[in-house]
């Protein structure tokens, strides 16, 4: 078996590796390091958790050990899609470069330009950056990329997802043609292949796992059920989520968890909901302040925070050892995200569990994921209490009312009103025996089905409608007592004037009758 000592790494790097507790390289390290040390371009297809960060930091430190940095001209550049990943790479350089005097700068958003400028001015051996921030510095004229000897692109497929490819192309063009490039991506979509063909020179392709395969050490399950309604499905999901956390913790499997949501807004909602229910949870997503994100991550790493609710971008590539569970609150829309998400657990040979909440409308995404990973994921039901608890509550609320509303409201529960779903169920049950939602949801026709005072109007619908059509005169008559027929006792004087011709109107009237029922002959 190959050991680090066999890889021709700088002796001081070897010391640092041993101190970090490693002696055997992972497959990506074993394959990539010798080529990187020979100054060759490397195309590494590896997901996070395979040790790919050390696969480029270890040879970089060994190479950069010779030579010195010049002001504003960094010697190497590592491009990362997110601030967190950049910070993590920087940590790796600190660990493995502890016996070298290499200088390093981290160019990420949320950190003042002034401090970063100072570092660059002094000259850095290693510049770690997110593409946007790097270009900002370049455009301010504070940075030259013509001294780059080694350039690393980490998580290239993520860069693609985040729309960074034009930036990456531009940065490639700003660096010398003679640079060495180490390029890492978990998947190789066509756009990424095109990029490698254009900017890598005869690279050594190193692939440690089949494209987009999930680690074998992760147990994957899909929790599927049919929600009572689409509008209330997120609430039901939150109930199921709590049920799952409780069940997995009771089985002594769950020690901590990352919960992924598709939308940032949902990350906040889920974190708040869990906190409200007494769980130790926090949110991390791109809209949060960098300091808050770092603090939250540190808290999760140290175990002070047990449940991290995250968006894809924020948690992508995060190296947090010992994550026992990944729970997908939503099925990811992009299949690759699924692989990245569940890769947060089962890292470096450890075991891990992944649970994906899936409602019928998400099945189509799940199918694509199963196609990608070439595995049929086991389906399980939600834990016992979670759903039944919620659905059982509705009839209970009805039980406290009369029989009639119960039947009606149960039918309504099939298509529940938003108010019902968004209200915290437990509180509604306890505090409101006649919930407002039910009162509001009474079917409109009910007042009409009450006994009506005026029988003739009910019998003669056409009259009723005609009355309504004239501005509801009929209703006013209800209030005035017995109906007045015709003009009542009063006969206006003009009606007593004799008509000169009576024939024409009579004929007209007969024609009309004939047209209506054709009964003219019989009448005659
Ligand atoms: P990465 O894929 O770079 O995110 O690394 C995943 C994890 O593997 C990190 O926690 C590293 O500390 C760990 N790791 C890196 N190299 C080795 C190694 N040779 N043996 C065991 N674990 C390693």
Coordinates of C-alpha atoms and ligand atoms in Angstrom, one line a residue:
X1 CA 0.0 0.0 0.0
X2 CA 1.3 3.4 -0.9
X3 CA 2.2 5.7 1.9
X4 CA 2.7 9.5 1.9
X5 CA 6.4 8.9 2.3
X6 CA 6.5 7.2 -1.1
X7 CA 5.0 10.3 -2.9
X8 CA 8.1 12.5 -3.1
X9 CA 6.6 15.3 -1.1
X10 CA 8.7 17.9 0.6
X11 CA 9.9 16.4 4.0
X12 CA 8.4 19.3 5.9
X13 CA 5.1 18.7 4.3
X14 CA 5.4 15.0 5.3
X15 CA 6.0 16.0 8.9
X16 CA 2.8 18.2 8.8
X17 CA 0.8 15.3 7.3
X18 CA 1.9 12.9 10.0
X19 CA 1.1 15.5 12.7
X20 CA -2.4 15.9 11.1
X21 CA -2.8 12.1 11.7
X22 CA -2.5 10.7 8.2
X23 CA 0.0 8.3 6.8
X24 CA -1.9 6.8 3.9
X25 CA -3.0 8.9 0.9
X26 CA -6.6 8.6 -0.3
X27 CA -7.0 7.3 -3.9
X28 CA -7.3 10.9 -5.4
X29 CA -4.1 11.9 -3.5
X30 CA -2.2 8.8 -4.5
X31 CA -3.0 9.3 -8.2
X32 CA -2.9 13.1 -8.4
X33 CA 0.1 14.1 -6.3
X34 CA 2.9 12.4 -8.4
X35 CA 1.7 14.1 -11.6
X36 CA 1.2 17.4 -9.9
X37 CA 4.8 17.2 -8.4
X38 CA 6.0 16.7 -12.0
X39 CA 4.5 20.0 -12.9
X40 CA 1.8 18.4 -15.1
X41 CA -1.7 19.6 -15.5
X42 CA -4.2 17.5 -13.6
X43 CA -7.9 17.0 -14.2
X44 CA -9.3 15.5 -11.0
X45 CA -12.8 14.1 -11.1
X46 CA -13.6 13.7 -7.5
X47 CA -16.4 14.6 -5.2
X48 CA -15.8 16.3 -1.8
X49 CA -14.9 13.9 1.0
X50 CA -12.3 12.1 -1.1
X51 CA -9.4 14.1 0.2
X52 CA -9.1 16.2 -3.0
X53 CA -8.1 19.4 -1.1
X54 CA -5.0 17.8 0.2
X55 CA -4.5 16.3 -3.3
X56 CA -3.6 19.8 -4.6
X57 CA -2.4 21.6 -1.4
X58 CA 0.3 19.1 -0.6
X59 CA 2.1 19.2 -4.0
X60 CA 1.6 23.0 -4.2
X61 CA 3.3 23.6 -0.9
X62 CA 6.1 21.2 -2.0
X63 CA 6.6 23.1 -5.3
X64 CA 6.2 26.6 -3.8
X65 CA 8.8 25.8 -1.1
X66 CA 11.4 27.0 -3.6
X67 CA 11.2 30.6 -4.7
X68 CA 9.9 33.9 -3.3
X69 CA 6.8 36.0 -3.8
X70 CA 7.0 39.5 -5.3
X71 CA 4.8 42.4 -4.4
X72 CA 1.3 42.3 -6.0
X73 CA 2.3 39.2 -8.0
X74 CA 1.0 36.1 -6.3
X75 CA 2.7 32.8 -7.3
X76 CA -0.3 30.6 -7.1
X77 CA -4.0 31.0 -7.2
X78 CA -6.8 28.7 -5.9
X79 CA -10.3 29.6 -7.1
X80 CA -13.2 28.4 -5.1
X81 CA -16.9 28.8 -5.7
X82 CA -17.9 29.9 -2.2
X83 CA -16.3 31.8 0.7
X84 CA -16.7 28.8 3.0
X85 CA -14.8 26.5 0.6
X86 CA -12.1 29.2 0.2
X87 CA -11.7 29.4 4.0
X88 CA -11.5 25.7 4.2
X89 CA -8.7 25.5 1.6
X90 CA -6.9 28.2 3.5
X91 CA -7.1 26.0 6.6
X92 CA -5.6 23.1 4.7
X93 CA -2.7 25.4 3.7
X94 CA -2.2 26.4 7.3
X95 CA -2.2 22.8 8.5
X96 CA 0.1 21.3 5.9
X97 CA 2.2 24.4 5.4
X98 CA 3.0 24.9 9.1
X99 CA 6.7 24.2 8.6
X100 CA 7.0 26.5 5.6
X101 CA 7.2 30.2 5.5
X102 CA 4.7 30.6 2.7
X103 CA 2.5 33.7 2.7
X104 CA -1.1 33.4 2.0
X105 CA -4.1 35.7 1.3
X106 CA -7.7 34.9 1.3
X107 CA -9.8 37.1 -1.1
X108 CA -13.4 36.6 -0.2
X109 CA -16.4 38.9 0.1
X110 CA -17.2 40.2 3.5
X111 CA -13.6 41.0 4.3
X112 CA -12.3 44.5 3.9
X113 CA -10.4 45.3 0.7
X114 CA -7.9 47.4 2.7
X115 CA -6.6 44.4 4.7
X116 CA -6.5 42.2 1.7
X117 CA -4.7 44.9 -0.3
X118 CA -2.0 45.1 2.4
X119 CA -1.3 41.4 2.1
X120 CA -1.2 41.4 -1.7
X121 CA 1.2 44.4 -1.6
X122 CA 3.6 42.5 0.5
X123 CA 3.5 39.6 -1.9
X124 CA 1.9 36.3 -1.4
X125 CA 2.8 32.7 -2.4
X126 CA -0.8 31.5 -2.2
X127 CA -3.8 33.5 -3.2
X128 CA -7.1 31.8 -2.4
X129 CA -10.2 33.6 -3.8
X130 CA -13.7 33.5 -5.1
X131 CA -13.9 34.6 -8.7
X132 CA -15.9 37.7 -8.2
X133 CA -13.7 39.1 -5.5
X134 CA -10.6 38.3 -7.4
X135 CA -11.8 40.2 -10.4
X136 CA -12.8 43.2 -8.2
X137 CA -9.2 43.4 -6.9
X138 CA -7.8 43.0 -10.4
X139 CA -10.0 45.8 -11.7
X140 CA -8.9 48.1 -8.9
X141 CA -5.4 47.7 -10.3
X142 CA -4.1 46.2 -7.1
X143 CA -3.2 42.8 -8.4
X144 CA -1.3 41.2 -11.2
X145 CA -1.8 37.6 -12.3
X146 CA 1.1 37.4 -14.6
X147 CA 3.3 35.7 -11.9
X148 CA 1.0 32.8 -11.4
X149 CA 2.9 29.5 -11.6
X150 CA 0.1 27.2 -10.4
X151 CA -3.6 27.7 -10.7
X152 CA -6.2 25.5 -9.1
X153 CA -9.9 25.5 -10.0
X154 CA -11.8 23.7 -7.2
X155 CA -15.4 22.5 -7.6
X156 CA -15.6 23.6 -11.2
X157 CA -19.1 22.2 -11.7
X158 CA -20.3 24.3 -8.8
X159 CA -18.7 27.4 -10.5
X160 CA -20.8 26.5 -13.5
X161 CA -24.0 26.3 -11.5
X162 CA -23.3 29.7 -10.0
X163 CA -22.6 31.3 -13.3
X164 CA -18.9 31.8 -12.7
X165 CA -17.7 30.3 -16.0
X166 CA -17.2 33.6 -17.8
X167 CA -15.2 34.9 -14.8
X168 CA -13.0 31.7 -14.8
X169 CA -12.3 32.1 -18.5
X170 CA -11.3 35.7 -18.0
X171 CA -9.0 34.8 -15.1
X172 CA -7.4 31.9 -17.1
X173 CA -6.6 34.5 -19.8
X174 CA -5.0 36.8 -17.3
X175 CA -2.6 34.2 -16.1
X176 CA 0.5 33.1 -18.0
X177 CA 0.1 30.3 -20.6
X178 CA 3.0 28.5 -19.0
X179 CA 1.2 28.0 -15.7
X180 CA 0.4 24.6 -14.2
X181 CA -3.3 23.9 -13.8
X182 CA -4.9 21.6 -11.3
X183 CA -8.6 21.4 -12.1
X184 CA -11.2 19.6 -9.9
X185 CA -14.8 18.8 -10.5
X186 CA -17.2 16.3 -9.1
X187 CA -19.0 16.0 -12.5
X188 CA -18.1 16.8 -16.0
X189 CA -20.9 18.6 -17.8
X190 CA -20.2 19.6 -21.4
X191 CA -19.4 23.2 -20.5
X192 CA -16.8 22.1 -18.0
X193 CA -15.3 19.7 -20.5
X194 CA -15.0 22.6 -23.0
X195 CA -13.2 24.7 -20.4
X196 CA -10.7 22.0 -19.7
X197 CA -10.1 21.4 -23.4
X198 CA -9.4 25.1 -23.9
X199 CA -7.3 25.8 -20.8
X200 CA -5.6 22.6 -19.7
X201 CA -2.5 21.4 -21.4
X202 CA -2.4 17.7 -22.0
X203 CA -3.8 17.0 -18.5
X204 CA -3.5 13.7 -16.6
X205 CA -7.1 12.7 -15.9
X206 CA -7.6 11.3 -12.4
X207 CA -10.9 9.9 -11.5
X208 CA -11.6 8.3 -8.2
X209 CA -15.2 7.4 -8.4
X210 CA -17.7 6.9 -11.1
X211 CA -19.1 10.3 -12.2
X212 CA -21.7 11.4 -9.7
X213 CA -21.6 8.3 -7.6
X214 CA -22.6 8.6 -3.9
X215 CA -20.2 7.1 -1.4
X216 CA -20.9 3.4 -0.5
X217 CA -20.7 4.3 3.2
X218 CA -23.9 6.4 3.0
X219 CA -27.3 4.7 3.7
X220 CA -29.8 6.5 1.5
X221 CA -33.5 6.5 2.1
X222 CA -36.5 8.4 0.7
X223 CA -39.3 9.3 3.0
X224 CA -42.4 9.6 0.8
X225 CA -46.0 10.3 1.5
X226 CA -48.9 12.2 0.1
X227 CA -49.5 15.5 1.8
X228 CA -53.0 16.6 2.6
X229 CA -52.6 19.5 0.3
X230 CA -49.8 21.3 -1.6
X231 CA -50.3 24.5 0.3
X232 CA -49.8 22.8 3.6
X233 CA -47.1 20.5 2.4
X234 CA -44.2 22.5 3.9
X235 CA -45.8 22.4 7.3
X236 CA -46.4 18.7 7.0
X237 CA -42.7 18.3 5.9
X238 CA -41.6 20.2 9.0
X239 CA -43.7 17.8 11.2
X240 CA -42.2 14.8 9.4
X241 CA -38.7 16.3 9.8
X242 CA -39.1 16.5 13.5
X243 CA -40.4 13.0 13.6
X244 CA -37.4 11.8 11.7
X245 CA -34.9 13.6 13.9
X246 CA -36.6 12.2 17.0
X247 CA -36.7 8.7 15.6
X248 CA -33.1 8.7 14.4
X249 CA -31.9 10.2 17.7
X250 CA -33.9 7.6 19.7
X251 CA -32.2 4.9 17.6
X252 CA -28.9 6.5 18.7
X253 CA -28.0 7.0 15.1
X254 CA -28.3 10.8 14.8
X255 CA -25.7 12.9 16.5
X256 CA -25.9 15.9 14.2
X257 CA -27.4 16.7 10.9
X258 CA -27.3 19.0 7.9
X259 CA -30.8 19.8 6.5
X260 CA -30.9 21.0 3.0
X261 CA -33.7 23.2 1.5
X262 CA -34.0 24.2 -2.1
X263 CA -34.8 27.8 -1.2
X264 CA -33.0 30.2 1.1
X265 CA -36.3 31.4 2.6
X266 CA -37.1 27.9 3.6
X267 CA -33.7 27.4 5.2
X268 CA -34.7 30.2 7.6
X269 CA -38.2 28.9 8.2
X270 CA -37.0 25.4 8.9
X271 CA -34.3 26.6 11.3
X272 CA -36.7 28.9 13.1
X273 CA -39.3 26.2 13.3
X274 CA -36.9 23.6 14.8
X275 CA -35.6 26.2 17.3
X276 CA -39.2 26.9 18.3
X277 CA -39.7 23.3 18.9
X278 CA -36.7 23.1 21.2
X279 CA -34.1 21.7 18.8
X280 CA -30.5 23.1 18.7
X281 CA -30.5 24.4 15.1
X282 CA -29.1 27.3 13.0
X283 CA -29.3 28.5 9.4
X284 CA -26.6 29.1 6.9
X285 CA -27.2 30.5 3.4
X286 CA -25.7 33.1 1.1
X287 CA -27.9 36.0 2.3
X288 CA -26.4 35.9 5.8
X289 CA -23.5 38.0 6.9
X290 CA -20.1 36.3 6.4
X291 CA -19.3 36.6 10.1
X292 CA -22.5 34.9 11.0
X293 CA -21.9 32.2 8.5
X294 CA -18.4 31.5 9.9
X295 CA -19.7 31.5 13.5
X296 CA -22.5 29.1 12.6
X297 CA -20.1 26.8 10.9
X298 CA -17.7 26.9 13.7
X299 CA -20.5 26.1 16.1
X300 CA -21.6 23.2 14.0
X301 CA -18.0 21.9 13.7
X302 CA -17.5 22.1 17.5
X303 CA -20.8 20.4 18.3
X304 CA -22.3 23.5 19.9
X305 CA -24.9 23.5 17.1
X306 CA -26.4 20.1 16.3
X307 CA -28.6 20.8 13.3
X308 CA -27.4 23.0 10.4
X309 CA -30.1 24.1 8.0
X310 CA -28.4 25.0 4.8
X311 CA -28.8 26.0 1.2
X312 CA -26.8 24.2 -1.5
X313 CA -24.4 27.0 -2.2
X314 CA -23.5 27.7 1.4
X315 CA -22.9 24.1 2.3
X316 CA -21.2 22.9 -0.9
X317 CA -17.8 21.4 -0.3
X318 CA -17.9 21.9 3.4
X319 CA -15.6 19.6 5.2
X320 CA -17.1 18.8 8.4
X321 CA -16.1 15.5 9.7
X322 CA -18.6 13.3 11.6
X323 CA -21.8 14.5 10.2
X324 CA -24.1 11.6 11.0
X325 CA -27.1 12.6 8.9
X326 CA -28.0 14.6 5.8
X327 CA -31.7 15.3 5.5
X328 CA -33.1 16.8 2.3
X329 CA -36.1 18.8 3.2
X330 CA -36.7 19.1 -0.5
X331 CA -35.6 16.9 -3.3
X332 CA -32.9 18.8 -5.1
X333 CA -34.0 20.0 -8.6
X334 CA -30.5 19.4 -10.0
X335 CA -29.5 15.8 -9.6
X336 CA -25.8 16.7 -9.0
X337 CA -26.8 18.6 -5.9
X338 CA -28.1 15.4 -4.4
X339 CA -24.7 13.9 -4.7
X340 CA -23.0 16.9 -3.2
X341 CA -25.5 17.2 -0.4
X342 CA -25.3 13.6 0.8
X343 CA -21.5 13.8 0.4
X344 CA -21.5 15.9 3.6
X345 CA -21.9 12.7 5.5
X346 CA -20.0 9.4 5.2
X347 CA -16.8 11.3 4.7
X348 CA -13.3 9.8 4.7
X349 CA -14.6 6.2 5.1
X350 CA -17.1 6.9 7.9
X351 CA -20.7 5.8 7.7
X352 CA -23.6 8.2 7.3
X353 CA -27.3 8.4 6.7
X354 CA -29.2 10.4 4.1
X355 CA -32.9 10.9 4.3
X356 CA -34.8 12.7 1.6
X357 CA -38.4 14.0 2.1
X358 CA -40.3 13.5 -1.1
X359 CA -43.9 14.5 -1.9
X360 CA -45.5 13.3 -5.1
X361 CA -44.8 16.5 -7.0
X362 CA -41.1 15.9 -6.3
X363 CA -41.0 12.4 -7.7
X364 CA -39.9 13.6 -11.1
X365 CA -36.7 15.1 -9.6
X366 CA -36.1 11.9 -7.6
X367 CA -36.3 9.8 -10.8
X368 CA -33.5 11.9 -12.4
X369 CA -31.4 11.5 -9.3
X370 CA -31.8 7.7 -9.4
X371 CA -30.9 7.7 -13.0
X372 CA -27.8 9.7 -12.3
X373 CA -26.6 7.6 -9.4
X374 CA -27.8 4.4 -11.1
X375 CA -29.4 3.3 -7.9
X376 CA -33.0 2.8 -6.8
X377 CA -33.3 4.5 -3.4
X378 CA -35.3 2.7 -0.7
X379 CA -38.7 4.3 0.0
X380 CA -39.9 4.4 3.6
X381 CA -42.9 5.9 5.3
X382 CA -42.7 8.9 7.6
X383 CA -42.2 7.9 11.3
X384 CA -45.4 6.8 13.0
X385 CA -46.5 9.8 15.0
X386 CA -45.5 12.6 12.7
X387 CA -48.3 12.6 10.1
X388 CA -51.0 10.9 12.0
X389 CA -50.6 13.3 14.7
X390 CA -51.3 16.2 12.4
X391 CA -54.1 14.6 10.5
X392 CA -55.7 13.3 13.6
X393 CA -55.9 16.7 15.0
X394 CA -58.3 18.0 12.4
X395 CA -61.2 15.7 13.2
X396 CA -60.5 16.3 16.8
X397 CA -61.2 20.0 16.3
X398 CA -64.4 19.1 14.5
X399 CA -65.4 16.7 17.3
X400 CA -65.8 19.7 19.6
X401 CA -68.4 21.1 17.2
X402 CA -71.8 19.8 16.1
X403 CA -72.1 16.9 13.6
X404 CA -73.0 19.0 10.6
X405 CA -69.9 21.2 10.5
X406 CA -67.8 18.0 11.0
X407 CA -69.0 16.5 7.8
X408 CA -68.6 19.7 5.9
X409 CA -65.2 20.6 7.4
X410 CA -63.8 17.1 6.7
X411 CA -64.6 17.6 3.1
X412 CA -62.9 21.0 3.3
X413 CA -59.9 19.5 4.9
X414 CA -59.3 17.6 1.7
X415 CA -58.6 21.0 0.2
X416 CA -57.7 22.9 3.3
X417 CA -57.7 26.6 3.6
X418 CA -54.3 28.2 3.9
X419 CA -55.2 29.5 7.3
X420 CA -55.6 26.0 8.7
X421 CA -52.2 24.9 7.4
X422 CA -50.2 27.8 8.4
X423 CA -51.6 28.0 11.9
X424 CA -49.5 26.1 14.5
X425 CA -51.8 23.0 14.8
X426 CA -51.2 22.2 18.5
X427 CA -52.0 25.7 19.6
X428 CA -55.2 25.8 17.5
X429 CA -56.4 22.5 19.0
X430 CA -55.9 23.6 22.5
X431 CA -56.8 27.2 22.4
X432 CA -59.7 27.3 19.9
X433 CA -62.5 24.7 20.1
X434 CA -64.3 26.6 17.3
X435 CA -61.4 27.6 15.1
X436 CA -61.8 30.7 13.1
X437 CA -60.8 29.0 10.0
X438 CA -63.8 26.8 10.2
X439 CA -66.2 29.6 10.7
X440 CA -64.8 31.5 7.8
X441 CA -64.8 28.4 5.7
X442 CA -68.6 27.8 6.1
X443 CA -70.1 27.3 2.6
X444 CA -71.7 30.5 1.4
X445 CA -75.1 29.0 0.6
X446 CA -75.8 28.2 4.2
X447 CA -77.8 31.4 5.1
X448 CA -80.1 30.7 2.1
X449 CA -80.8 27.1 3.3
X450 CA -82.3 28.6 6.5
X451 CA -86.2 28.5 6.3
X452 CA -87.3 31.5 4.3
X453 CA -90.3 33.6 5.5
X454 CA -91.8 34.0 2.0
X455 CA -92.9 30.7 0.6
X456 CA -94.2 31.9 -2.8
X457 CA -90.8 33.4 -3.7
X458 CA -89.1 30.1 -3.0
X459 CA -91.6 28.3 -5.2
X460 CA -91.4 30.6 -8.1
X461 CA -87.8 31.0 -8.9
X462 CA -88.3 32.9 -12.0
X463 CA -90.2 35.6 -10.1
X464 CA -87.5 35.7 -7.5
X465 CA -84.8 36.1 -10.1
X466 CA -86.7 38.8 -11.9
X467 CA -87.1 40.7 -8.6
X468 CA -83.4 40.4 -7.9
X469 CA -82.6 41.6 -11.3
X470 CA -84.5 44.8 -10.5
X471 CA -82.4 45.7 -7.6
X472 CA -83.8 43.3 -5.0
X473 CA -87.2 44.8 -4.7
X474 CA -88.5 41.4 -3.5
X475 CA -86.3 41.5 -0.5
X476 CA -87.7 45.0 0.5
X477 CA -91.2 43.5 0.3
X478 CA -90.2 40.8 2.8
X479 CA -89.6 43.6 5.3
X480 CA -92.9 45.4 4.6
X481 CA -95.3 42.6 5.3
X482 CA -97.9 40.8 2.9
X483 CA -97.2 41.5 -0.8
X484 CA -99.4 44.2 -2.6
X485 CA -100.8 42.8 -5.9
X486 CA -100.8 45.1 -8.9
X487 CA -101.5 48.7 -8.0
X488 CA -103.6 47.7 -4.9
X489 CA -106.9 49.5 -4.4
X490 CA -105.8 52.6 -6.2
X491 CA -106.8 52.9 -9.9
X492 CA -105.0 55.7 -11.7
X493 CA -107.4 58.0 -13.7
X494 CA -105.8 57.3 -17.1
X495 CA -106.7 53.6 -16.9
X496 CA -110.4 54.5 -16.9
X497 CA -110.1 56.3 -20.3
X498 CA -111.7 54.1 -23.0
X499 CA -109.3 52.8 -25.6
X500 CA -110.1 53.7 -29.2
X501 CA -108.8 50.5 -30.9
X502 CA -108.7 47.1 -29.2
X503 CA -108.2 44.7 -32.1
X504 CA -104.5 45.2 -32.8
X505 CA -103.3 44.6 -29.2
X506 CA -105.5 41.5 -28.9
X507 CA -104.0 39.9 -32.0
X508 CA -100.5 40.6 -30.8
X509 CA -101.3 38.9 -27.5
X510 CA -102.6 35.8 -29.3
X511 CA -99.4 35.6 -31.4
X512 CA -97.3 35.7 -28.4
X513 CA -99.2 32.9 -26.6
X514 CA -98.9 30.7 -29.7
X515 CA -95.2 31.2 -29.8
X516 CA -94.9 30.2 -26.2
X517 CA -96.8 27.0 -25.9
X518 CA -98.6 26.4 -29.2
X519 CA -101.9 25.9 -27.3
X520 CA -103.8 28.5 -29.2
X521 CA -106.0 26.0 -31.1
X522 CA -107.0 24.2 -28.0
X523 CA -107.9 27.4 -26.3
X524 CA -110.1 28.3 -29.3
Ligands
LIG1 P1 -11.8 16.9 1.1 O1 -12.3 15.9 0.0 O2 -10.6 17.6 0.7 O3 -12.9 17.8 1.4 O4 -11.4 16.0 2.4 C1 -12.3 15.3 3.1 C2 -11.8 14.8 4.5 O5 -10.8 13.8 4.3 C3 -11.1 15.9 5.3 O6 -11.7 15.9 6.6 C4 -9.7 15.6 5.3 O7 -9.1 16.0 6.5 C5 -9.7 14.1 5.2 N1 -8.5 13.6 4.6 C6 -7.7 14.2 3.8 N2 -6.6 13.4 3.5 C7 -6.8 12.2 4.2 C8 -6.1 11.0 4.2 N3 -5.0 10.8 3.5 N4 -6.6 10.1 5.0 C9 -7.7 10.3 5.7 N5 -8.4 11.4 5.7 C10 -8.0 12.4 4.9

